[in-house]
CSV table of C-alpha atoms and ligand atoms in Angstrom, one decimal:
chain,number,residue,atom,x,y,z
A,292,UNK,CA,-126.2,-120.0,-130.1
A,293,UNK,CA,-129.0,-118.2,-131.7
A,294,UNK,CA,-128.4,-114.8,-133.5
A,295,UNK,CA,-129.9,-111.6,-132.0
A,296,UNK,CA,-132.0,-111.1,-135.1
A,297,UNK,CA,-133.6,-114.5,-134.9
A,298,UNK,CA,-134.0,-114.3,-131.2
A,299,UNK,CA,-135.8,-111.0,-131.6
A,300,UNK,CA,-138.1,-112.4,-134.3
A,301,UNK,CA,-139.0,-115.5,-132.2
A,302,UNK,CA,-139.6,-113.2,-129.1
A,303,UNK,CA,-142.0,-111.2,-131.2
A,304,UNK,CA,-143.8,-114.4,-132.2
A,305,UNK,CA,-144.1,-115.4,-128.6
A,306,UNK,CA,-145.9,-112.1,-127.9
A,307,UNK,CA,-148.1,-112.8,-131.0
A,308,UNK,CA,-148.9,-116.3,-129.6
A,309,UNK,CA,-149.9,-114.9,-126.2
A,310,UNK,CA,-152.0,-112.3,-127.9
A,311,UNK,CA,-153.8,-115.1,-129.9
A,312,UNK,CA,-154.3,-116.9,-126.6
A,313,UNK,CA,-156.0,-113.9,-125.1
A,314,UNK,CA,-158.1,-113.4,-128.3
A,315,UNK,CA,-159.4,-116.9,-128.1
A,316,UNK,CA,-160.0,-116.6,-124.3
A,317,UNK,CA,-162.0,-113.5,-125.0
A,318,UNK,CA,-164.0,-115.4,-127.6
A,319,UNK,CA,-164.6,-118.2,-125.2
A,320,UNK,CA,-166.0,-115.8,-122.6
A,321,UNK,CA,-168.2,-114.2,-125.2
A,322,UNK,CA,-169.5,-117.6,-126.3
A,323,UNK,CA,-170.2,-118.6,-122.7
A,324,UNK,CA,-172.2,-115.4,-122.3
A,325,UNK,CA,-174.2,-116.2,-125.4
A,326,UNK,CA,-175.0,-119.7,-124.2
A,327,UNK,CA,-172.8,-121.9,-126.3
A,328,UNK,CA,-171.1,-124.2,-123.7
A,329,UNK,CA,-169.6,-126.5,-126.4
A,330,UNK,CA,-168.0,-123.7,-128.4
A,331,UNK,CA,-166.8,-122.2,-125.1
A,332,UNK,CA,-164.9,-125.4,-124.3
A,333,UNK,CA,-163.4,-125.6,-127.8
A,334,UNK,CA,-162.2,-121.9,-127.7
A,335,UNK,CA,-160.7,-122.3,-124.2
A,336,UNK,CA,-158.7,-125.3,-125.5
A,337,UNK,CA,-157.6,-123.2,-128.5
A,338,UNK,CA,-156.5,-120.5,-126.1
A,339,UNK,CA,-154.5,-123.0,-124.1
A,340,UNK,CA,-152.9,-124.3,-127.3
A,341,UNK,CA,-151.6,-120.9,-128.2
A,342,UNK,CA,-150.2,-120.5,-124.7
A,343,UNK,CA,-148.4,-123.8,-125.2
A,344,UNK,CA,-147.0,-122.6,-128.5
A,345,UNK,CA,-145.6,-119.5,-126.8
A,346,UNK,CA,-144.0,-121.7,-124.1
A,347,UNK,CA,-142.5,-124.1,-126.7
A,348,UNK,CA,-140.9,-121.1,-128.5
A,349,UNK,CA,-139.6,-119.7,-125.2
A,350,UNK,CA,-138.1,-123.0,-124.1
A,351,UNK,CA,-136.5,-123.3,-127.6
A,352,UNK,CA,-134.8,-119.8,-127.2
A,353,UNK,CA,-133.5,-120.9,-123.8
A,354,UNK,CA,-132.2,-124.2,-125.1
A,355,UNK,CA,-130.2,-122.3,-127.7
A,356,UNK,CA,-128.6,-120.0,-125.1
A,357,UNK,CA,-130.9,-117.0,-125.8
A,358,UNK,CA,-133.0,-114.8,-123.7
A,359,UNK,CA,-136.8,-114.7,-123.6
A,360,UNK,CA,-138.3,-111.3,-123.5
A,361,UNK,CA,-142.0,-110.9,-123.0
A,362,UNK,CA,-143.6,-107.8,-124.4
A,363,UNK,CA,-146.8,-106.0,-123.4
A,364,UNK,CA,-149.9,-107.4,-125.1
A,365,UNK,CA,-152.3,-105.2,-127.0
A,366,UNK,CA,-155.9,-105.4,-125.9
A,367,UNK,CA,-158.1,-107.9,-127.6
A,368,UNK,CA,-161.7,-107.3,-128.6
A,369,UNK,CA,-164.4,-108.4,-126.2
A,370,UNK,CA,-167.4,-108.2,-128.5
A,371,UNK,CA,-167.9,-110.6,-131.3
A,372,UNK,CA,-170.7,-111.6,-133.7
A,373,UNK,CA,-172.5,-114.9,-134.4
A,374,UNK,CA,-170.8,-118.2,-134.0
A,375,UNK,CA,-170.2,-118.3,-137.8
A,376,UNK,CA,-168.7,-114.8,-137.7
A,377,UNK,CA,-166.5,-115.8,-134.8
A,378,UNK,CA,-165.1,-118.9,-136.5
A,379,UNK,CA,-164.5,-116.9,-139.7
A,380,UNK,CA,-162.4,-114.6,-137.6
A,381,UNK,CA,-160.6,-117.6,-136.1
A,382,UNK,CA,-159.8,-118.8,-139.7
A,383,UNK,CA,-158.6,-115.4,-140.8
A,384,UNK,CA,-156.5,-115.1,-137.7
A,385,UNK,CA,-154.9,-118.5,-138.2
A,386,UNK,CA,-154.1,-117.6,-141.8
A,387,UNK,CA,-152.3,-114.5,-140.5
A,388,UNK,CA,-150.4,-116.6,-138.0
A,389,UNK,CA,-149.3,-118.9,-140.8
A,390,UNK,CA,-147.8,-116.0,-142.7
A,391,UNK,CA,-146.0,-114.9,-139.5
A,392,UNK,CA,-144.5,-118.4,-139.1
A,393,UNK,CA,-143.5,-118.4,-142.7
A,394,UNK,CA,-141.7,-115.1,-142.2
A,395,UNK,CA,-139.9,-116.6,-139.2
A,396,UNK,CA,-138.7,-119.5,-141.3
A,397,UNK,CA,-137.4,-116.9,-143.8
A,398,UNK,CA,-135.4,-115.1,-141.1
A,399,UNK,CA,-134.0,-118.5,-139.8
A,400,UNK,CA,-133.1,-119.3,-143.4
A,401,UNK,CA,-131.4,-115.9,-144.0
A,402,UNK,CA,-129.5,-116.4,-140.7
A,403,UNK,CA,-128.4,-119.8,-142.0
A,404,UNK,CA,-129.8,-121.3,-138.7
A,405,UNK,CA,-130.7,-124.9,-139.7
A,406,UNK,CA,-131.7,-126.0,-136.2
A,407,UNK,CA,-134.3,-123.2,-135.9
A,408,UNK,CA,-135.6,-123.9,-139.4
A,409,UNK,CA,-136.1,-127.5,-138.2
A,410,UNK,CA,-137.8,-126.4,-135.1
A,411,UNK,CA,-140.2,-124.1,-137.0
A,412,UNK,CA,-141.2,-126.7,-139.5
A,413,UNK,CA,-143.3,-128.2,-136.7
A,414,UNK,CA,-145.2,-125.0,-136.5
A,415,UNK,CA,-145.6,-124.7,-140.3
A,416,UNK,CA,-147.2,-128.2,-140.3
A,417,UNK,CA,-149.3,-127.3,-137.3
A,418,UNK,CA,-150.7,-124.2,-139.1
A,419,UNK,CA,-151.9,-126.3,-141.9
A,420,UNK,CA,-154.0,-128.2,-139.4
A,421,UNK,CA,-155.1,-125.0,-137.6
A,422,UNK,CA,-156.4,-123.5,-140.9
A,423,UNK,CA,-158.1,-126.7,-142.0
A,424,UNK,CA,-159.8,-127.1,-138.6
A,425,UNK,CA,-161.1,-123.6,-138.5
A,426,UNK,CA,-162.2,-123.9,-142.1
A,427,UNK,CA,-164.1,-127.1,-141.3
A,428,UNK,CA,-166.0,-125.4,-138.5
A,429,UNK,CA,-166.9,-122.5,-140.7
A,430,UNK,CA,-168.3,-125.0,-143.2
A,431,UNK,CA,-170.2,-126.9,-140.5
A,432,UNK,CA,-171.8,-123.6,-139.2
A,433,UNK,CA,-172.6,-122.5,-142.7
A,434,UNK,CA,-174.4,-125.8,-143.4
A,435,UNK,CA,-176.2,-125.6,-140.0
A,436,UNK,CA,-177.4,-122.1,-140.9
A,437,UNK,CA,-178.7,-123.3,-144.3
A,438,UNK,CA,-180.4,-126.2,-142.5
A,439,UNK,CA,-182.2,-123.7,-140.3
A,440,UNK,CA,-183.4,-121.8,-143.3
A,441,UNK,CA,-184.7,-125.0,-144.9
A,442,UNK,CA,-186.8,-125.7,-141.7
A,443,UNK,CA,-188.3,-122.2,-141.9
A,444,UNK,CA,-188.9,-122.6,-145.6
A,445,UNK,CA,-190.7,-125.9,-145.0
A,446,UNK,CA,-192.9,-124.3,-142.4
A,447,UNK,CA,-193.8,-121.4,-144.6
A,448,UNK,CA,-194.7,-123.8,-147.3
A,449,UNK,CA,-197.4,-125.2,-145.0
A,450,UNK,CA,-199.4,-121.9,-145.2
A,451,UNK,CA,-203.1,-122.7,-145.9
B,193,MG,MG1,-150.1,-120.7,-132.4
């Protein structure tokens, strides 16, 4: 049986995961509107992944005899910047999520709930990947932007 305190904390995380899912979905619609079909696909998959995280946490609460409570979700932004700015936001958001998961581990530890700590380690590991993945995309986009500047520079160098 899971303690009330831990159940409440995981329920809050479920809401945060669903909010993240909506955030990425909104980003995917924005990217679609701006004509980036590849990034749209990536972002939709990211949204689906966050939705799966929420479901995994909900199933875990149920398996421990707890009750899942879905809360209302705050609105997400609908307007974003360039692809580079968007993926920087993704990276920052994933870093915030990592901190939230760490705090959940702290609650599970304080409640001396070993099973929940074990369950959460999977998410701790997953966040390492999430951060690395977003950071790699930021790097790729940064390099792509510099490549564009190099092309312009070369053309300007051809002035007669
Ligand atoms: Mg997540």
